[in-house]
Coordinates of C-alpha atoms in Angstrom, one line a residue:
X10 CA 0.0 0.0 0.0
X11 CA 1.4 3.4 -1.1
X12 CA 1.0 5.7 1.9
X13 CA 1.8 8.8 -0.2
X14 CA 4.6 10.0 2.1
X15 CA 7.4 10.1 -0.4
X16 CA 9.4 13.4 0.0
X17 CA 7.1 14.7 2.7
X18 CA 9.1 16.5 5.4
X19 CA 8.5 15.1 8.9
X20 CA 9.6 15.8 12.4
X21 CA 9.4 13.3 15.2
X22 CA 10.2 14.9 18.6
X23 CA 11.9 12.8 21.2
X24 CA 12.9 10.2 18.6
X25 CA 16.3 8.9 19.6
X26 CA 14.8 5.7 21.1
X27 CA 11.6 3.8 21.7
X28 CA 8.3 4.8 20.0
X29 CA 9.7 8.0 18.5
X30 CA 12.6 6.1 16.9
X31 CA 10.3 3.5 15.5
X32 CA 8.0 6.2 14.0
X33 CA 11.0 8.0 12.5
X34 CA 12.4 4.8 11.1
X35 CA 9.1 3.8 9.5
X36 CA 8.4 7.2 8.0
X37 CA 11.9 7.2 6.4
X38 CA 11.2 3.7 5.0
X39 CA 8.0 5.1 3.4
X40 CA 10.1 7.8 1.6
X41 CA 9.6 10.8 3.9
X42 CA 12.5 13.1 4.8
X43 CA 12.7 12.7 8.6
X44 CA 14.1 15.0 11.3
X45 CA 15.1 13.1 14.4
X46 CA 15.1 15.0 17.6
X47 CA 16.7 14.5 21.0
X48 CA 18.4 16.5 23.7
X49 CA 22.0 15.5 23.0
X50 CA 24.1 15.4 19.8
X51 CA 25.4 12.0 20.7
X52 CA 22.0 10.3 20.9
X53 CA 20.7 12.2 17.9
X54 CA 23.7 11.2 15.8
X55 CA 23.4 7.6 16.9
X56 CA 19.7 7.4 15.9
X57 CA 20.4 9.1 12.5
X58 CA 23.1 6.5 11.8
X59 CA 20.7 3.7 12.4
X60 CA 17.9 4.9 10.1
X61 CA 17.9 4.1 6.4
X62 CA 16.6 6.8 4.1
X63 CA 16.5 10.5 4.0
X64 CA 17.1 11.6 7.6
X65 CA 18.7 14.5 9.5
X66 CA 19.0 15.2 13.2
X67 CA 18.4 18.2 15.5
X68 CA 19.7 18.2 19.0
X69 CA 17.4 20.5 21.0
X70 CA 15.7 20.4 24.4
X71 CA 12.1 21.1 23.4
X72 CA 10.9 21.3 27.0
X73 CA 12.3 24.9 26.9
X74 CA 11.6 27.9 24.8
X75 CA 15.3 28.2 23.9
X76 CA 15.5 24.7 22.7
X77 CA 12.4 25.1 20.6
X78 CA 13.8 28.2 19.0
X79 CA 16.9 26.3 18.1
X80 CA 14.8 23.7 16.3
X81 CA 12.8 26.4 14.5
X82 CA 15.9 28.2 13.3
X83 CA 17.2 24.9 11.8
X84 CA 14.0 23.4 10.3
X85 CA 11.8 25.9 8.4
X86 CA 9.1 23.9 6.8
X87 CA 7.3 20.6 7.6
X88 CA 4.4 18.5 6.3
X89 CA 4.2 16.2 9.3
X90 CA 4.7 16.8 13.0
X91 CA 4.6 13.9 15.4
X92 CA 4.7 15.3 19.0
X93 CA 6.2 12.3 20.7
X94 CA 8.4 13.9 23.3
X95 CA 7.2 12.9 26.8
X96 CA 8.3 11.8 30.3
X97 CA 6.8 9.6 33.0
X98 CA 7.6 8.7 36.5
X99 CA 5.7 6.9 39.2
X100 CA 5.2 9.2 42.2
X101 CA 2.4 9.3 44.9
X102 CA 0.2 12.3 44.5
X103 CA 1.0 13.8 47.8
X104 CA 4.7 13.7 47.0
X105 CA 4.5 15.6 43.7
X106 CA 5.6 19.3 44.2
X107 CA 4.7 22.2 42.0
X108 CA 8.0 22.0 40.2
X109 CA 7.3 18.4 39.0
X110 CA 3.8 19.4 37.8
X111 CA 5.4 22.2 35.8
X112 CA 8.2 19.9 34.5
X113 CA 5.7 17.4 33.2
X114 CA 3.5 20.0 31.6
X115 CA 6.5 21.6 29.8
X116 CA 7.6 18.3 28.5
X117 CA 4.3 16.5 27.7
X118 CA 2.1 19.4 26.7
X119 CA 3.7 22.7 26.0
X120 CA 6.5 21.3 23.9
X121 CA 3.9 19.9 21.4
X122 CA 1.9 23.2 21.5
X123 CA 5.0 25.2 20.6
X124 CA 6.1 22.9 17.8
X125 CA 2.6 22.7 16.3
X126 CA 2.0 26.5 16.6
X127 CA 5.3 27.1 14.7
X128 CA 4.7 24.7 11.8
X129 CA 1.0 24.7 11.4
X130 CA 0.7 28.0 9.4
X131 CA 2.7 26.6 6.5
X132 CA 0.7 23.4 6.4
X133 CA -2.5 25.5 6.3
X134 CA -1.1 27.5 3.4
X135 CA -0.3 24.3 1.5
X136 CA -3.7 22.8 2.4
X137 CA -1.9 19.6 3.5
X138 CA -0.5 18.5 6.8
X139 CA -0.5 16.0 9.6
X140 CA -0.1 16.7 13.3
X141 CA -0.1 13.9 15.8
X142 CA 0.2 14.0 19.6
X143 CA 1.4 10.7 21.1
X144 CA -0.9 10.4 24.2
X145 CA -1.7 7.4 26.3
X146 CA -4.6 5.3 27.7
X147 CA -3.5 7.0 30.9
X148 CA -5.2 10.1 29.6
X149 CA -8.6 8.3 29.9
X150 CA -7.8 6.1 33.0
X151 CA -5.6 8.3 35.2
X152 CA -3.1 6.0 37.0
X153 CA -3.0 6.5 40.7
X154 CA 0.7 6.0 40.7
X155 CA 1.4 8.9 38.4
X156 CA -1.5 11.4 38.4
X157 CA 0.6 14.2 36.9
X158 CA 1.5 12.0 33.9
X159 CA -2.2 11.1 33.4
X160 CA -3.3 14.7 33.5
X161 CA -0.8 15.8 30.9
X162 CA -1.9 12.9 28.6
X163 CA -5.5 14.1 29.0
X164 CA -4.4 17.6 28.1
X165 CA -2.8 16.3 24.9
X166 CA -6.1 14.8 23.8
X167 CA -7.9 18.0 24.4
X168 CA -5.2 20.1 22.6
X169 CA -5.3 17.9 19.5
X170 CA -9.1 18.0 19.3
X171 CA -9.1 21.8 19.9
X172 CA -6.6 22.4 17.1
X173 CA -8.6 20.2 14.7
X174 CA -11.8 22.1 15.6
X175 CA -10.0 25.4 14.9
X176 CA -9.1 24.5 11.3
X177 CA -11.9 22.5 9.6
X178 CA -11.8 21.7 5.9
X179 CA -8.1 22.8 5.9
X180 CA -6.5 19.7 4.5
X181 CA -4.6 19.4 7.8
X182 CA -5.5 16.6 10.1
X183 CA -4.8 16.7 13.8
X184 CA -5.2 13.5 15.9
X185 CA -3.9 12.0 19.2
X186 CA -2.8 8.4 19.5
X187 CA -3.5 6.7 22.8
X188 CA -0.7 4.3 23.5
X189 CA -0.9 1.4 26.0
X190 CA 1.9 -0.1 28.0
X191 CA 4.8 -0.3 25.6
X192 CA 8.3 -1.9 25.8
X193 CA 10.1 1.4 25.2
X194 CA 13.6 2.2 26.5
X195 CA 12.2 3.9 29.7
X196 CA 9.8 1.1 30.5
X197 CA 12.4 -1.6 29.9
X198 CA 14.8 0.2 32.3
X199 CA 12.0 0.5 34.8
X200 CA 11.1 -3.2 34.6
X201 CA 14.7 -4.2 34.8
X202 CA 15.1 -2.1 38.0
X203 CA 12.0 -3.7 39.6
X204 CA 13.3 -7.1 38.7
X205 CA 16.6 -6.5 40.3
X206 CA 15.1 -5.0 43.4
X207 CA 12.6 -7.8 43.9
X208 CA 14.9 -10.7 42.8
X209 CA 12.5 -11.6 40.0
X210 CA 12.9 -12.1 36.2
X211 CA 11.7 -9.5 33.8
X212 CA 9.0 -12.0 32.7
X213 CA 7.7 -12.3 36.2
X214 CA 7.5 -8.5 36.6
X215 CA 5.7 -8.1 33.3
X216 CA 3.2 -10.9 34.3
X217 CA 2.6 -9.2 37.6
X218 CA 2.1 -5.9 35.9
X219 CA -0.7 -7.2 33.7
X220 CA -2.3 -9.2 36.5
X221 CA -2.4 -6.3 39.0
X222 CA -1.6 -2.9 37.5
X223 CA -3.2 -3.2 34.1
X224 CA -5.5 -6.1 34.5
X225 CA -7.9 -4.8 31.7
X226 CA -5.3 -5.4 29.0
X227 CA -6.6 -7.7 26.3
X228 CA -3.1 -8.1 24.9
X229 CA -1.6 -9.2 28.2
X230 CA 1.9 -8.1 27.1
X231 CA 3.8 -4.9 26.4
X232 CA 3.3 -3.5 22.9
X233 CA 6.3 -3.1 20.8
X234 CA 7.3 0.4 19.5
X235 CA 6.9 -0.9 16.0
X236 CA 3.3 -1.8 16.6
X237 CA 2.5 1.7 17.7
X238 CA 4.6 3.2 14.9
X239 CA 2.5 1.4 12.3
X240 CA -0.7 3.2 13.3
X241 CA 1.0 6.6 13.6
X242 CA 2.5 6.4 10.2
X243 CA -0.8 5.4 8.7
X244 CA -2.4 8.4 10.3
X245 CA 0.3 10.5 8.6
X246 CA -0.6 9.1 5.2
X247 CA -2.8 10.3 2.3
X248 CA -5.1 7.3 3.0
X249 CA -5.9 8.7 6.5
X250 CA -7.3 12.1 5.2
X251 CA -10.7 11.5 6.7
X252 CA -9.4 10.9 10.2
X253 CA -9.1 14.1 12.2
X254 CA -10.0 15.4 15.6
X255 CA -9.8 11.8 16.8
X256 CA -8.2 10.0 19.7
X257 CA -7.0 6.7 18.2
X258 CA -6.4 3.9 20.7
X259 CA -3.4 1.6 20.2
X260 CA -3.7 0.5 23.8
X261 CA -3.9 -3.3 23.7
X262 CA -7.5 -3.1 24.8
X263 CA -6.6 -1.6 28.2
X264 CA -9.4 0.9 28.1
X265 CA -12.5 -0.9 29.0
X266 CA -14.8 0.7 26.4
X267 CA -16.3 -0.2 23.0
X268 CA -15.5 3.2 21.6

């Protein structure tokens, strides 16, 4: 299936590993020119070297205004923006200070707002564009162990819908993708740490997670970054032109709902 992405210019934020890297890799495979983004030159260069196709890298911390301006100075025009940058951390609600709330909002919400606000006008002029926010099932089912993370993921869904509502019949689609538990770099490190602390195997920790923490999962395993990337890249395609203002679930059935 030709997704119509050849020579489209795409940015995937936070794409040196995990879901972002898988998205960047698949976009490049479909013929898009892809900008990889991360905070350090070392990680960006490594990711670029591992992707086949037309690819470049921009090292910039998009959680800050200064980092965003560095990106904007380097990359002038885009057809596709995938706002993947995000952080997570398990912390009891009463132990989350104001500074952490702000750190999560800057990383998970405001970074995507800044990037979209900068590149959307050109998309609107060309009457073609794709904007995607990588959200989470945690935006619908706020996890008690990381309320601040869940709140920012809910905000992403609202922002994506609001932008889509703002520009109807524009040729630019704006969607959010609700990802379930995924075996990304951060999750793998987290699971390995728990396994070491508890004297269990990674397999035991994963089984416990889906039995007790995410028992509603129908997949009963961690998704792979590639499985998430396949949906994201389809939403970037010509074939997905009728899908906009939507929250697309790639959550392994964790959300207990028929819609």
